[in-house]
Amino acid sequence: MNAAVLVERNVMIYKHTWYVLLAEIFEPVLYLLSVGVGIGVLVGTVTDVPNGTPIRYAAFVAPALLATAAMNGAMNETTFLMYGKLKTDRTYESMLATPLSERDIALGEIGWAVLRGTIVSTAFLAVVAALGLVTSPWAILVVPGAALIAFAFATAGVVVVTYLRDWQDMQYIQLFMLPMFLFATTFYPLSVYPRPIQIVVQCLPLYQSIELLRNPALGVLSVKVLVAVVYLAVMGALCLRLAVRRLGATLAG
């Protein structure tokens, strides 16, 4: 498959720029230590959790930061970095002179973004485990869960990047991503909101991503996990179809 060639190209590039991935791992670690562990000393335990057993605040926050790491890893690749290839460096124009098609480019970039998001999340999971915050063997499901999260956000990122007009438009992405990170139950349970706000929060893709990882991380396999899987799979499938069409039109134009 031609798209695999593009994934291989990115792997070769990141062999020499591995510190970029290290920085993405370092960011959630800082959040975990400062908020999860630091503020966690003041918070104590969280009782409104999927398994109903009070847990340390750091153990509550860690799965949410895992989901965020997968999201950011995928989105950074398919928005900021892909925009440079698309608009500034014109990398894809030279690729189209080879047997690669617009579809191959879209699938290749999405495939690498999924791999990147999964690598970042898996490395962060190792840090979480080293800190003693893994409370269930079901936490192993975090790895495929992170891959699904990365897929959903990578496809969405490719769609978004085709609408960007210049570098300043990147601020609109952050205008959506940052509030979602803060309010999608990353740092406190859904019950803190009134019911109308809860419904809005539950519709956010990061909320569903956090549910997908937090439940198995705490040893709970409930219907919420299935709902999150369906939500993210449908989101990824719809965005994938649109991404291939939009990228093709953008490159053709």
mmCIF file of C-alpha atoms in Angstrom:
data_model
loop_
_atom_site.group_PDB
_atom_site.id
_atom_site.type_symbol
_atom_site.label_atom_id
_atom_site.label_comp_id
_atom_site.label_asym_id
_atom_site.label_seq_id
_atom_site.Cartn_x
_atom_site.Cartn_y
_atom_site.Cartn_z
ATOM 1 C CA MET A 1 0.000 0.000 0.000
ATOM 2 C CA ASN A 2 1.456 3.342 -1.075
ATOM 3 C CA ALA A 3 0.303 5.101 2.104
ATOM 4 C CA ALA A 4 2.688 2.906 4.112
ATOM 5 C CA VAL A 5 5.600 4.548 2.281
ATOM 6 C CA LEU A 6 4.604 7.917 3.737
ATOM 7 C CA VAL A 7 4.403 6.416 7.223
ATOM 8 C CA GLU A 8 7.886 4.968 6.727
ATOM 9 C CA ARG A 9 9.137 8.396 5.595
ATOM 10 C CA ASN A 10 7.863 10.014 8.786
ATOM 11 C CA VAL A 11 9.395 7.277 10.925
ATOM 12 C CA MET A 12 12.773 7.888 9.284
ATOM 13 C CA ILE A 13 12.480 11.642 9.889
ATOM 14 C CA TYR A 14 11.563 11.187 13.557
ATOM 15 C CA LYS A 15 14.584 8.998 14.110
ATOM 16 C CA HIS A 16 16.527 12.256 13.956
ATOM 17 C CA THR A 17 13.932 14.460 15.700
ATOM 18 C CA TRP A 18 12.867 12.069 18.471
ATOM 19 C CA TYR A 19 13.081 14.879 21.031
ATOM 20 C CA VAL A 20 9.823 16.289 19.595
ATOM 21 C CA LEU A 21 7.978 13.214 20.834
ATOM 22 C CA LEU A 22 9.854 13.419 24.123
ATOM 23 C CA ALA A 23 8.501 16.948 24.615
ATOM 24 C CA GLU A 24 4.948 15.696 24.070
ATOM 25 C CA ILE A 25 5.481 13.064 26.758
ATOM 26 C CA PHE A 26 7.022 15.593 29.112
ATOM 27 C CA GLU A 27 4.013 17.952 28.962
ATOM 28 C CA PRO A 28 1.404 15.552 30.439
ATOM 29 C CA VAL A 29 3.989 14.394 32.988
ATOM 30 C CA LEU A 30 4.285 17.989 34.190
ATOM 31 C CA TYR A 31 0.499 18.263 34.454
ATOM 32 C CA LEU A 32 0.372 14.984 36.369
ATOM 33 C CA LEU A 33 3.054 16.029 38.837
ATOM 34 C CA SER A 34 1.856 19.605 39.328
ATOM 35 C CA VAL A 35 -1.908 19.096 39.304
ATOM 36 C CA GLY A 36 -2.426 15.388 39.941
ATOM 37 C CA VAL A 37 0.219 14.994 42.631
ATOM 38 C CA GLY A 38 0.743 18.592 43.796
ATOM 39 C CA ILE A 39 -2.856 19.792 44.036
ATOM 40 C CA GLY A 40 -3.849 16.203 44.773
ATOM 41 C CA VAL A 41 -2.319 16.637 48.228
ATOM 42 C CA LEU A 42 -5.012 19.239 48.929
ATOM 43 C CA VAL A 43 -7.830 17.376 47.154
ATOM 44 C CA GLY A 44 -7.167 13.997 48.743
ATOM 45 C CA THR A 45 -9.411 11.349 47.184
ATOM 46 C CA VAL A 46 -12.113 11.447 44.516
ATOM 47 C CA THR A 47 -15.299 9.527 45.285
ATOM 48 C CA ASP A 48 -17.339 10.108 42.110
ATOM 49 C CA VAL A 49 -15.506 7.545 39.993
ATOM 50 C CA PRO A 50 -16.639 4.672 37.722
ATOM 51 C CA ASN A 51 -15.845 1.880 40.190
ATOM 52 C CA GLY A 52 -17.345 3.722 43.167
ATOM 53 C CA THR A 53 -14.197 3.248 45.251
ATOM 54 C CA PRO A 54 -12.438 6.439 46.381
ATOM 55 C CA ILE A 55 -9.109 6.859 44.612
ATOM 56 C CA ARG A 56 -6.187 9.249 44.768
ATOM 57 C CA TYR A 57 -6.699 12.410 42.782
ATOM 58 C CA ALA A 58 -3.589 11.651 40.703
ATOM 59 C CA ALA A 59 -5.058 8.269 39.687
ATOM 60 C CA PHE A 60 -8.237 10.069 38.618
ATOM 61 C CA VAL A 61 -6.379 12.632 36.506
ATOM 62 C CA ALA A 62 -3.835 10.275 34.902
ATOM 63 C CA PRO A 63 -6.195 8.509 32.407
ATOM 64 C CA ALA A 64 -7.554 11.880 31.277
ATOM 65 C CA LEU A 65 -4.031 13.105 30.598
ATOM 66 C CA LEU A 66 -3.389 9.889 28.668
ATOM 67 C CA ALA A 67 -6.385 10.658 26.452
ATOM 68 C CA THR A 68 -5.190 14.229 26.039
ATOM 69 C CA ALA A 69 -1.715 13.039 25.049
ATOM 70 C CA ALA A 70 -3.201 10.842 22.308
ATOM 71 C CA MET A 71 -5.363 13.728 21.107
ATOM 72 C CA ASN A 72 -2.540 16.278 21.077
ATOM 73 C CA GLY A 73 -0.069 13.914 19.439
ATOM 74 C CA ALA A 74 -2.454 13.249 16.556
ATOM 75 C CA MET A 75 -3.718 16.817 16.202
ATOM 76 C CA ASN A 76 -0.237 18.366 16.256
ATOM 77 C CA GLU A 77 0.792 16.109 13.392
ATOM 78 C CA THR A 78 -2.233 16.695 11.174
ATOM 79 C CA THR A 79 -2.667 20.405 11.801
ATOM 80 C CA PHE A 80 0.495 22.347 12.640
ATOM 81 C CA LEU A 81 3.047 20.075 10.966
ATOM 82 C CA MET A 82 0.847 19.083 8.049
ATOM 83 C CA TYR A 83 -0.001 22.718 7.332
ATOM 84 C CA GLY A 84 3.693 23.426 6.801
ATOM 85 C CA LYS A 85 3.946 20.566 4.307
ATOM 86 C CA LEU A 86 0.755 21.641 2.591
ATOM 87 C CA LYS A 87 1.123 25.410 2.360
ATOM 88 C CA THR A 88 4.694 26.452 3.168
ATOM 89 C CA ASP A 89 7.072 23.711 2.013
ATOM 90 C CA ARG A 90 4.779 22.364 -0.735
ATOM 91 C CA THR A 91 5.975 18.878 0.172
ATOM 92 C CA TYR A 92 2.902 17.141 -1.171
ATOM 93 C CA GLU A 93 3.251 18.667 -4.632
ATOM 94 C CA SER A 94 6.512 16.798 -5.163
ATOM 95 C CA MET A 95 4.965 13.624 -3.722
ATOM 96 C CA LEU A 96 2.208 13.741 -6.308
ATOM 97 C CA ALA A 97 4.868 13.484 -9.008
ATOM 98 C CA THR A 98 5.449 9.937 -7.711
ATOM 99 C CA PRO A 99 2.949 7.049 -7.729
ATOM 100 C CA LEU A 100 1.447 8.495 -4.517
ATOM 101 C CA SER A 101 -2.105 9.825 -4.871
ATOM 102 C CA GLU A 102 -3.997 12.371 -2.789
ATOM 103 C CA ARG A 103 -5.711 9.471 -1.010
ATOM 104 C CA ASP A 104 -2.346 7.859 -0.230
ATOM 105 C CA ILE A 105 -1.096 11.114 1.283
ATOM 106 C CA ALA A 106 -4.195 11.476 3.459
ATOM 107 C CA LEU A 107 -4.063 7.873 4.658
ATOM 108 C CA GLY A 108 -0.307 7.999 5.177
ATOM 109 C CA GLU A 109 -0.412 11.141 7.298
ATOM 110 C CA ILE A 110 -3.344 9.829 9.325
ATOM 111 C CA GLY A 111 -1.581 6.494 9.806
ATOM 112 C CA TRP A 112 1.550 8.189 11.101
ATOM 113 C CA ALA A 113 -0.490 10.511 13.351
ATOM 114 C CA VAL A 114 -2.196 7.469 14.892
ATOM 115 C CA LEU A 115 1.171 5.811 15.452
ATOM 116 C CA ARG A 116 2.591 9.008 16.952
ATOM 117 C CA GLY A 117 -0.356 9.483 19.321
ATOM 118 C CA THR A 118 -0.173 5.845 20.410
ATOM 119 C CA ILE A 119 3.579 6.021 21.057
ATOM 120 C CA VAL A 120 3.210 9.158 23.177
ATOM 121 C CA SER A 121 0.331 7.671 25.186
ATOM 122 C CA THR A 122 2.082 4.340 25.727
ATOM 123 C CA ALA A 123 5.217 6.088 26.974
ATOM 124 C CA PHE A 124 3.121 8.204 29.328
ATOM 125 C CA LEU A 125 1.323 5.060 30.539
ATOM 126 C CA ALA A 126 4.730 3.661 31.501
ATOM 127 C CA VAL A 127 5.368 6.788 33.574
ATOM 128 C CA VAL A 128 1.941 6.482 35.213
ATOM 129 C CA ALA A 129 2.639 2.838 36.055
ATOM 130 C CA ALA A 130 6.041 3.737 37.494
ATOM 131 C CA LEU A 131 4.337 6.243 39.794
ATOM 132 C CA GLY A 132 2.040 3.485 41.096
ATOM 133 C CA LEU A 133 -1.118 4.990 39.597
ATOM 134 C CA VAL A 134 -2.203 1.907 37.622
ATOM 135 C CA THR A 135 -4.865 0.247 39.750
ATOM 136 C CA SER A 136 -6.163 -2.479 37.422
ATOM 137 C CA PRO A 137 -4.773 -4.966 34.864
ATOM 138 C CA TRP A 138 -7.501 -3.698 32.508
ATOM 139 C CA ALA A 139 -5.311 -0.616 32.083
ATOM 140 C CA ILE A 140 -3.652 -2.503 29.219
ATOM 141 C CA LEU A 141 -6.734 -1.538 27.176
ATOM 142 C CA VAL A 142 -5.467 2.038 27.326
ATOM 143 C CA VAL A 143 -3.095 1.282 24.426
ATOM 144 C CA PRO A 144 -5.721 0.312 21.800
ATOM 145 C CA GLY A 145 -7.975 2.981 23.280
ATOM 146 C CA ALA A 146 -5.292 5.596 22.689
ATOM 147 C CA ALA A 147 -4.938 4.396 19.097
ATOM 148 C CA LEU A 148 -8.677 4.890 18.524
ATOM 149 C CA ILE A 149 -8.529 8.367 20.069
ATOM 150 C CA ALA A 150 -5.565 9.252 17.862
ATOM 151 C CA PHE A 151 -7.438 7.986 14.800
ATOM 152 C CA ALA A 152 -10.516 10.086 15.528
ATOM 153 C CA PHE A 153 -8.546 13.279 16.126
ATOM 154 C CA ALA A 154 -6.050 12.662 13.300
ATOM 155 C CA THR A 155 -8.827 12.426 10.732
ATOM 156 C CA ALA A 156 -10.486 15.507 12.200
ATOM 157 C CA GLY A 157 -7.144 17.321 12.024
ATOM 158 C CA VAL A 158 -6.758 16.611 8.303
ATOM 159 C CA VAL A 159 -10.234 18.009 7.698
ATOM 160 C CA VAL A 160 -9.421 21.137 9.707
ATOM 161 C CA VAL A 161 -6.053 21.761 8.036
ATOM 162 C CA THR A 162 -7.671 21.994 4.607
ATOM 163 C CA TYR A 163 -9.724 24.970 5.808
ATOM 164 C CA LEU A 164 -6.821 26.936 7.300
ATOM 165 C CA ARG A 165 -5.922 30.079 5.359
ATOM 166 C CA ASP A 166 -2.713 31.049 7.152
ATOM 167 C CA TRP A 167 -0.716 30.361 10.331
ATOM 168 C CA GLN A 168 -2.874 32.760 12.342
ATOM 169 C CA ASP A 169 -5.847 30.429 11.895
ATOM 170 C CA MET A 170 -4.100 27.966 14.227
ATOM 171 C CA GLN A 171 -5.422 30.060 17.105
ATOM 172 C CA TYR A 172 -8.959 28.917 16.289
ATOM 173 C CA ILE A 173 -7.888 25.328 16.867
ATOM 174 C CA GLN A 174 -6.556 26.236 20.303
ATOM 175 C CA LEU A 175 -9.696 28.250 20.976
ATOM 176 C CA PHE A 176 -11.586 24.947 20.806
ATOM 177 C CA MET A 177 -8.980 22.527 22.152
ATOM 178 C CA LEU A 178 -7.957 24.385 25.320
ATOM 179 C CA PRO A 179 -11.448 24.848 26.828
ATOM 180 C CA MET A 180 -12.266 21.242 25.928
ATOM 181 C CA PHE A 181 -9.123 20.116 27.753
ATOM 182 C CA LEU A 182 -10.047 22.116 30.852
ATOM 183 C CA PHE A 183 -13.734 21.246 31.075
ATOM 184 C CA ALA A 184 -14.123 17.719 29.623
ATOM 185 C CA THR A 185 -13.736 16.127 33.114
ATOM 186 C CA THR A 186 -9.957 16.118 32.850
ATOM 187 C CA PHE A 187 -9.528 17.460 36.381
ATOM 188 C CA TYR A 188 -12.907 16.908 38.040
ATOM 189 C CA PRO A 189 -15.894 14.576 37.623
ATOM 190 C CA LEU A 190 -18.938 15.272 35.475
ATOM 191 C CA SER A 191 -21.153 15.629 38.550
ATOM 192 C CA VAL A 192 -19.771 19.099 39.327
ATOM 193 C CA TYR A 193 -21.834 20.506 36.439
ATOM 194 C CA PRO A 194 -25.584 21.136 36.357
ATOM 195 C CA ARG A 195 -27.446 18.652 34.156
ATOM 196 C CA PRO A 196 -27.757 20.888 31.033
ATOM 197 C CA ILE A 197 -23.982 21.493 31.045
ATOM 198 C CA GLN A 198 -23.361 17.783 31.609
ATOM 199 C CA ILE A 199 -25.140 17.011 28.339
ATOM 200 C CA VAL A 200 -22.951 19.487 26.468
ATOM 201 C CA VAL A 201 -19.774 18.075 28.028
ATOM 202 C CA GLN A 202 -20.804 14.501 27.197
ATOM 203 C CA CYS A 203 -20.999 15.468 23.525
ATOM 204 C CA LEU A 204 -17.351 16.542 23.454
ATOM 205 C CA PRO A 205 -14.941 14.106 21.764
ATOM 206 C CA LEU A 206 -12.359 14.522 24.521
ATOM 207 C CA TYR A 207 -14.947 13.603 27.168
ATOM 208 C CA GLN A 208 -15.679 10.356 25.314
ATOM 209 C CA SER A 209 -11.937 9.776 24.950
ATOM 210 C CA ILE A 210 -11.439 10.204 28.685
ATOM 211 C CA GLU A 211 -14.308 7.810 29.417
ATOM 212 C CA LEU A 212 -12.734 5.267 27.072
ATOM 213 C CA LEU A 213 -9.492 5.271 29.080
ATOM 214 C CA ARG A 214 -10.579 6.161 32.614
ATOM 215 C CA ASN A 215 -13.047 3.292 32.996
ATOM 216 C CA PRO A 216 -10.669 0.399 32.155
ATOM 217 C CA ALA A 217 -7.817 2.189 33.952
ATOM 218 C CA LEU A 218 -9.944 1.946 37.100
ATOM 219 C CA GLY A 219 -10.985 -1.641 36.375
ATOM 220 C CA VAL A 220 -14.470 -0.882 35.031
ATOM 221 C CA LEU A 221 -15.784 -2.233 31.716
ATOM 222 C CA SER A 222 -19.215 -0.652 31.432
ATOM 223 C CA VAL A 223 -21.518 0.444 28.637
ATOM 224 C CA LYS A 224 -19.807 3.843 28.770
ATOM 225 C CA VAL A 225 -16.729 2.247 27.211
ATOM 226 C CA LEU A 226 -18.834 0.853 24.350
ATOM 227 C CA VAL A 227 -20.506 4.220 23.817
ATOM 228 C CA ALA A 228 -17.101 5.908 23.666
ATOM 229 C CA VAL A 229 -15.797 3.330 21.178
ATOM 230 C CA VAL A 230 -18.801 3.820 18.887
ATOM 231 C CA TYR A 231 -18.617 7.613 19.198
ATOM 232 C CA LEU A 232 -14.914 7.806 18.309
ATOM 233 C CA ALA A 233 -15.130 5.145 15.580
ATOM 234 C CA VAL A 234 -18.023 6.938 13.878
ATOM 235 C CA MET A 235 -16.274 10.292 14.263
ATOM 236 C CA GLY A 236 -13.100 8.872 12.739
ATOM 237 C CA ALA A 237 -14.912 7.159 9.857
ATOM 238 C CA LEU A 238 -16.896 10.265 8.917
ATOM 239 C CA CYS A 239 -13.877 12.555 9.200
ATOM 240 C CA LEU A 240 -11.735 10.102 7.219
ATOM 241 C CA ARG A 241 -14.121 10.187 4.296
ATOM 242 C CA LEU A 242 -14.298 13.968 4.384
ATOM 243 C CA ALA A 243 -10.532 14.305 4.906
ATOM 244 C CA VAL A 244 -9.676 12.300 1.778
ATOM 245 C CA ARG A 245 -12.106 14.347 -0.310
ATOM 246 C CA ARG A 246 -11.039 17.719 1.129
ATOM 247 C CA LEU A 247 -7.302 17.033 0.870
ATOM 248 C CA GLY A 248 -7.710 15.835 -2.691
ATOM 249 C CA ALA A 249 -9.569 19.004 -3.632
ATOM 250 C CA THR A 250 -7.002 21.183 -1.850
ATOM 251 C CA LEU A 251 -4.027 19.552 -3.571
ATOM 252 C CA ALA A 252 -5.770 19.601 -6.934
ATOM 253 C CA GLY A 253 -6.471 23.314 -6.524
#
